[in-house]
mmCIF file of C-alpha atoms in Angstrom:
data_model
loop_
_atom_site.group_PDB
_atom_site.id
_atom_site.type_symbol
_atom_site.label_atom_id
_atom_site.label_comp_id
_atom_site.label_asym_id
_atom_site.label_seq_id
_atom_site.Cartn_x
_atom_site.Cartn_y
_atom_site.Cartn_z
ATOM 1 C CA ALA A 30 3.938 0.214 -18.036
ATOM 2 C CA GLN A 31 5.554 -0.871 -15.148
ATOM 3 C CA SER A 32 4.749 -4.406 -12.901
ATOM 4 C CA VAL A 33 6.198 -6.260 -10.063
ATOM 5 C CA THR A 34 6.439 -9.797 -9.194
ATOM 6 C CA GLN A 35 7.000 -11.111 -6.019
ATOM 7 C CA LEU A 36 8.171 -14.872 -6.702
ATOM 8 C CA ASP A 37 6.853 -16.398 -3.185
ATOM 9 C CA SER A 38 3.849 -16.120 -1.487
ATOM 10 C CA HIS A 39 5.024 -17.515 1.809
ATOM 11 C CA VAL A 40 8.405 -17.817 3.200
ATOM 12 C CA SER A 41 9.467 -19.975 6.174
ATOM 13 C CA VAL A 42 12.231 -19.127 8.135
ATOM 14 C CA SER A 43 13.676 -20.139 11.436
ATOM 15 C CA GLU A 44 14.470 -17.414 13.964
ATOM 16 C CA GLY A 45 17.957 -16.415 13.743
ATOM 17 C CA THR A 46 18.513 -17.602 9.988
ATOM 18 C CA PRO A 47 18.806 -15.187 6.951
ATOM 19 C CA VAL A 48 15.560 -13.830 5.249
ATOM 20 C CA LEU A 49 15.275 -13.653 1.537
ATOM 21 C CA LEU A 50 12.288 -12.289 -0.203
ATOM 22 C CA ARG A 51 12.404 -12.121 -3.819
ATOM 23 C CA CYS A 52 10.884 -9.591 -6.085
ATOM 24 C CA ASN A 53 11.079 -8.890 -9.853
ATOM 25 C CA TYR A 54 9.958 -6.131 -11.661
ATOM 26 C CA SER A 55 9.452 -4.538 -15.212
ATOM 27 C CA SER A 56 10.057 -1.263 -16.104
ATOM 28 C CA SER A 57 10.611 0.951 -19.438
ATOM 29 C CA TYR A 58 12.299 3.651 -17.271
ATOM 30 C CA SER A 59 14.843 3.434 -14.621
ATOM 31 C CA PRO A 60 12.322 2.717 -11.799
ATOM 32 C CA SER A 61 11.685 3.927 -8.103
ATOM 33 C CA LEU A 62 11.300 0.730 -6.248
ATOM 34 C CA PHE A 63 9.880 0.127 -2.661
ATOM 35 C CA TRP A 64 9.434 -2.508 0.093
ATOM 36 C CA TYR A 65 6.606 -2.035 2.694
ATOM 37 C CA VAL A 66 5.834 -4.042 5.531
ATOM 38 C CA GLN A 67 2.270 -5.005 6.823
ATOM 39 C CA HIS A 68 1.641 -6.332 10.494
ATOM 40 C CA PRO A 69 -1.601 -7.718 11.215
ATOM 41 C CA ASN A 70 -4.154 -4.874 12.059
ATOM 42 C CA LYS A 71 -1.330 -2.303 11.487
ATOM 43 C CA GLY A 72 -0.722 0.290 8.842
ATOM 44 C CA LEU A 73 1.591 -0.197 6.164
ATOM 45 C CA GLN A 74 5.197 0.940 6.895
ATOM 46 C CA LEU A 75 7.618 1.908 4.460
ATOM 47 C CA LEU A 76 10.994 -0.390 4.772
ATOM 48 C CA LEU A 77 13.131 1.263 2.379
ATOM 49 C CA LYS A 78 13.446 2.542 -1.156
ATOM 50 C CA TYR A 79 15.745 2.806 -4.164
ATOM 51 C CA THR A 80 15.777 5.980 -6.371
ATOM 52 C CA SER A 81 18.628 5.505 -8.697
ATOM 53 C CA ALA A 82 21.305 6.170 -5.986
ATOM 54 C CA ALA A 83 23.081 3.587 -4.347
ATOM 55 C CA THR A 84 21.968 0.019 -5.712
ATOM 56 C CA LEU A 85 22.232 -1.558 -2.079
ATOM 57 C CA VAL A 86 19.519 0.112 0.225
ATOM 58 C CA LYS A 87 19.555 0.007 3.678
ATOM 59 C CA GLY A 88 16.235 0.168 5.598
ATOM 60 C CA ILE A 89 14.497 -0.189 8.957
ATOM 61 C CA ASN A 90 14.918 -3.189 11.380
ATOM 62 C CA GLY A 91 18.001 -4.296 9.633
ATOM 63 C CA PHE A 92 16.599 -5.147 6.378
ATOM 64 C CA GLU A 93 18.089 -4.062 3.118
ATOM 65 C CA ALA A 94 17.824 -4.637 -0.745
ATOM 66 C CA GLU A 95 19.752 -4.465 -3.716
ATOM 67 C CA PHE A 96 18.697 -3.146 -6.967
ATOM 68 C CA LYS A 97 20.049 -5.349 -9.819
ATOM 69 C CA LYS A 98 19.307 -3.834 -13.264
ATOM 70 C CA SER A 99 20.147 -6.786 -15.378
ATOM 71 C CA GLU A 100 18.400 -9.031 -13.483
ATOM 72 C CA THR A 101 15.609 -6.660 -13.065
ATOM 73 C CA SER A 102 15.338 -7.701 -9.301
ATOM 74 C CA PHE A 103 14.756 -5.784 -5.939
ATOM 75 C CA HIS A 104 15.107 -8.877 -3.537
ATOM 76 C CA LEU A 105 14.804 -8.153 0.113
ATOM 77 C CA THR A 106 17.202 -9.542 2.822
ATOM 78 C CA LYS A 107 18.132 -9.941 6.407
ATOM 79 C CA PRO A 108 21.103 -11.488 7.844
ATOM 80 C CA SER A 109 19.107 -12.874 10.883
ATOM 81 C CA ALA A 110 15.282 -13.324 11.358
ATOM 82 C CA HIS A 111 13.497 -12.039 14.245
ATOM 83 C CA MET A 112 9.929 -13.096 15.626
ATOM 84 C CA SER A 113 9.113 -9.561 15.354
ATOM 85 C CA ASP A 114 9.896 -9.733 11.587
ATOM 86 C CA ALA A 115 6.483 -12.102 10.933
ATOM 87 C CA ALA A 116 4.407 -9.949 8.759
ATOM 88 C CA GLU A 117 3.193 -9.557 5.195
ATOM 89 C CA TYR A 118 5.859 -7.721 2.728
ATOM 90 C CA PHE A 119 5.256 -5.993 -0.333
ATOM 91 C CA CYS A 120 7.734 -4.884 -3.484
ATOM 92 C CA VAL A 121 6.356 -1.723 -5.286
ATOM 93 C CA VAL A 122 7.331 0.005 -8.100
ATOM 94 C CA SER A 123 6.493 3.732 -8.928
ATOM 95 C CA ASP A 124 4.625 4.098 -12.023
ATOM 96 C CA GLN A 125 6.089 6.890 -14.372
ATOM 97 C CA ASP A 126 3.207 6.361 -16.851
ATOM 98 C CA SER A 127 0.634 7.093 -14.122
ATOM 99 C CA ASN A 128 1.491 10.059 -12.397
ATOM 100 C CA TYR A 129 4.125 8.009 -10.260
ATOM 101 C CA GLN A 130 1.265 6.023 -8.805
ATOM 102 C CA LEU A 131 2.575 2.596 -6.802
ATOM 103 C CA ILE A 132 2.208 -0.639 -8.298
ATOM 104 C CA TRP A 133 2.173 -3.373 -5.745
ATOM 105 C CA GLY A 134 3.288 -6.915 -5.617
ATOM 106 C CA ALA A 135 0.665 -9.685 -4.514
ATOM 107 C CA GLY A 136 2.935 -9.864 -1.253
ATOM 108 C CA THR A 137 4.988 -12.376 0.489
ATOM 109 C CA LYS A 138 4.162 -13.502 3.975
ATOM 110 C CA LEU A 139 7.017 -14.096 6.125
ATOM 111 C CA ILE A 140 6.807 -16.799 8.809
ATOM 112 C CA ILE A 141 9.208 -16.977 11.615
ATOM 113 C CA LYS A 142 9.708 -20.258 13.308
ATOM 114 C CA PRO A 143 11.008 -20.301 17.039
ATOM 115 C CA ASP B 16 -0.206 10.220 17.865
ATOM 116 C CA THR B 17 0.358 12.449 14.543
ATOM 117 C CA GLY B 18 0.107 9.753 12.055
ATOM 118 C CA VAL B 19 -2.644 9.003 9.449
ATOM 119 C CA SER B 20 -6.051 7.859 11.220
ATOM 120 C CA GLN B 21 -9.200 6.237 9.726
ATOM 121 C CA ASN B 22 -12.533 5.732 10.990
ATOM 122 C CA PRO B 23 -14.201 3.416 11.485
ATOM 123 C CA ARG B 24 -11.699 0.614 11.914
ATOM 124 C CA HIS B 25 -14.239 -2.129 11.130
ATOM 125 C CA LYS B 26 -17.757 -1.669 9.290
ATOM 126 C CA ILE B 27 -20.167 -4.586 8.963
ATOM 127 C CA THR B 28 -23.242 -3.498 6.764
ATOM 128 C CA LYS B 29 -26.144 -5.459 4.453
ATOM 129 C CA ARG B 30 -25.937 -5.291 0.751
ATOM 130 C CA GLY B 31 -27.472 -2.333 -0.638
ATOM 131 C CA GLN B 32 -26.704 -0.315 2.331
ATOM 132 C CA ASN B 33 -24.573 2.912 1.893
ATOM 133 C CA VAL B 34 -21.396 3.324 4.128
ATOM 134 C CA THR B 35 -18.930 6.056 4.733
ATOM 135 C CA PHE B 36 -15.207 6.043 5.704
ATOM 136 C CA ARG B 37 -13.306 8.726 6.720
ATOM 137 C CA CYS B 38 -9.410 9.536 6.699
ATOM 138 C CA ASP B 39 -7.412 11.921 8.714
ATOM 139 C CA PRO B 40 -4.097 12.547 7.016
ATOM 140 C CA ILE B 41 -0.988 14.416 8.792
ATOM 141 C CA SER B 42 -1.653 17.840 8.635
ATOM 142 C CA GLU B 43 0.794 18.948 6.951
ATOM 143 C CA HIS B 44 0.525 16.470 3.574
ATOM 144 C CA ASN B 45 -0.970 18.048 0.783
ATOM 145 C CA ARG B 46 -1.539 14.645 -0.906
ATOM 146 C CA LEU B 47 -4.270 11.927 0.233
ATOM 147 C CA TYR B 48 -4.585 8.472 -1.647
ATOM 148 C CA TRP B 49 -7.221 5.876 -1.062
ATOM 149 C CA TYR B 50 -6.427 2.194 -1.919
ATOM 150 C CA ARG B 51 -8.616 -1.087 -1.545
ATOM 151 C CA GLN B 52 -6.598 -4.454 -0.618
ATOM 152 C CA THR B 53 -8.189 -7.730 -0.660
ATOM 153 C CA LEU B 54 -7.402 -10.798 0.940
ATOM 154 C CA GLY B 55 -4.010 -12.035 -0.453
ATOM 155 C CA GLN B 56 -3.630 -8.876 -2.464
ATOM 156 C CA GLY B 57 -1.302 -5.854 -2.567
ATOM 157 C CA PRO B 58 -3.583 -2.677 -2.265
ATOM 158 C CA GLU B 59 -4.968 -1.334 -5.247
ATOM 159 C CA PHE B 60 -5.208 2.411 -5.995
ATOM 160 C CA LEU B 61 -8.910 4.236 -6.204
ATOM 161 C CA THR B 62 -8.232 7.861 -6.080
ATOM 162 C CA TYR B 63 -5.890 10.539 -4.983
ATOM 163 C CA PHE B 64 -6.286 14.181 -3.964
ATOM 164 C CA GLN B 65 -3.675 16.932 -4.145
ATOM 165 C CA ASN B 66 -5.457 19.679 -1.286
ATOM 166 C CA GLU B 67 -9.121 19.479 -2.175
ATOM 167 C CA ALA B 68 -8.758 18.537 -5.868
ATOM 168 C CA GLN B 69 -9.171 15.126 -6.922
ATOM 169 C CA LEU B 70 -6.542 14.509 -9.231
ATOM 170 C CA GLU B 71 -7.097 10.886 -10.484
ATOM 171 C CA LYS B 72 -9.311 8.412 -10.250
ATOM 172 C CA SER B 73 -8.693 4.495 -11.008
ATOM 173 C CA ARG B 74 -11.171 2.366 -13.469
ATOM 174 C CA LEU B 75 -11.789 0.099 -10.309
ATOM 175 C CA LEU B 76 -13.860 3.389 -8.915
ATOM 176 C CA SER B 77 -17.278 2.711 -10.184
ATOM 177 C CA ASP B 78 -20.269 5.112 -10.184
ATOM 178 C CA ARG B 79 -21.222 3.839 -6.573
ATOM 179 C CA PHE B 80 -17.938 4.988 -5.127
ATOM 180 C CA SER B 81 -17.573 8.859 -4.304
ATOM 181 C CA ALA B 82 -14.570 10.437 -2.534
ATOM 182 C CA GLU B 83 -14.094 14.112 -1.331
ATOM 183 C CA ARG B 84 -11.732 16.205 0.273
ATOM 184 C CA PRO B 85 -13.770 19.248 0.919
ATOM 185 C CA LYS B 86 -11.338 21.733 2.648
ATOM 186 C CA GLY B 87 -8.081 19.932 1.724
ATOM 187 C CA SER B 88 -7.508 18.171 5.207
ATOM 188 C CA PHE B 89 -9.796 14.780 5.900
ATOM 189 C CA SER B 90 -11.323 12.973 3.428
ATOM 190 C CA THR B 91 -14.332 10.733 3.046
ATOM 191 C CA LEU B 92 -15.218 7.611 0.871
ATOM 192 C CA GLU B 93 -18.747 6.654 0.459
ATOM 193 C CA ILE B 94 -19.655 3.532 -1.097
ATOM 194 C CA GLN B 95 -23.559 3.478 -2.072
ATOM 195 C CA ARG B 96 -25.738 -0.014 -2.605
ATOM 196 C CA THR B 97 -22.933 -1.844 -1.069
ATOM 197 C CA GLU B 98 -22.344 -5.408 -2.811
ATOM 198 C CA GLN B 99 -20.493 -8.395 -1.415
ATOM 199 C CA GLY B 100 -17.759 -7.666 -3.906
ATOM 200 C CA ASP B 101 -17.051 -4.454 -1.951
ATOM 201 C CA SER B 102 -15.990 -6.440 0.963
ATOM 202 C CA ALA B 103 -12.051 -5.277 1.511
ATOM 203 C CA MET B 104 -9.743 -3.192 3.519
ATOM 204 C CA TYR B 105 -9.938 0.288 2.495
ATOM 205 C CA LEU B 106 -6.713 2.038 3.131
ATOM 206 C CA CYS B 107 -5.840 5.923 3.130
ATOM 207 C CA ALA B 108 -2.250 7.331 2.726
ATOM 208 C CA SER B 109 -1.030 10.792 2.635
ATOM 209 C CA SER B 110 2.305 12.346 1.429
ATOM 210 C CA LEU B 111 3.826 15.907 1.141
ATOM 211 C CA GLY B 112 4.380 16.112 -2.524
ATOM 212 C CA GLU B 113 5.994 13.005 -4.076
ATOM 213 C CA GLY B 114 7.512 12.335 -0.474
ATOM 214 C CA ASN B 115 6.863 9.025 1.150
ATOM 215 C CA ARG B 116 3.302 7.973 1.703
ATOM 216 C CA VAL B 117 2.371 7.581 4.885
ATOM 217 C CA PHE B 118 -0.407 4.853 5.571
ATOM 218 C CA GLY B 119 -3.439 4.646 7.945
ATOM 219 C CA PRO B 120 -4.585 1.308 9.828
ATOM 220 C CA GLY B 121 -7.601 0.905 7.520
ATOM 221 C CA THR B 122 -11.153 0.306 7.652
ATOM 222 C CA ARG B 123 -12.389 -3.262 7.180
ATOM 223 C CA LEU B 124 -15.275 -3.355 5.233
ATOM 224 C CA THR B 125 -17.708 -6.574 5.496
ATOM 225 C CA VAL B 126 -20.925 -6.703 3.127
ATOM 226 C CA LEU B 127 -23.343 -9.350 4.134
#
């Protein structure tokens, strides 16, 4: 069965500095992986997804993630944080054993310091 | 706005009462999903529909929970005899087949 682990419950960075949100997955198959963002009082929004094409995936709002099979990782990065990036971020794997249901990490809260 | 809408956005109820939530998906989407999210956790899958057929239910969905999508458009999620442990955000999402899921803003349920 697939699973996903987000290594940090909270990440705090200063505005203008790089962002790194870590995610490790476990999968018997070549997985589909996603990052979603959840702003307070707003719906979950898809940032980017990996589906076995290019290993470096570019998403919205300047975010990107790199699929590393050898490390079973799918870390999310952004070169320069903006105040509007403050939100909860979820790493997600698609479960091929369960009709492609989404398996969610526990989330990482990104805090941006001015 | 052509996104997924959910009503109500907030619901406060007393233990033992029944509550019903509504989800209106994107009109051309044939799949509709329900999730539950508690504080500090990612969403947990509850059930999903393809058109009007309920194709999968999580073991999390006890007998007190029922979901319908009678005409393959909007869906309702009913919780009977609510318990304090039911307090959570209930999220709805829709998709066109295996395409990207679009999420609604959620209904926050508080059971006193």
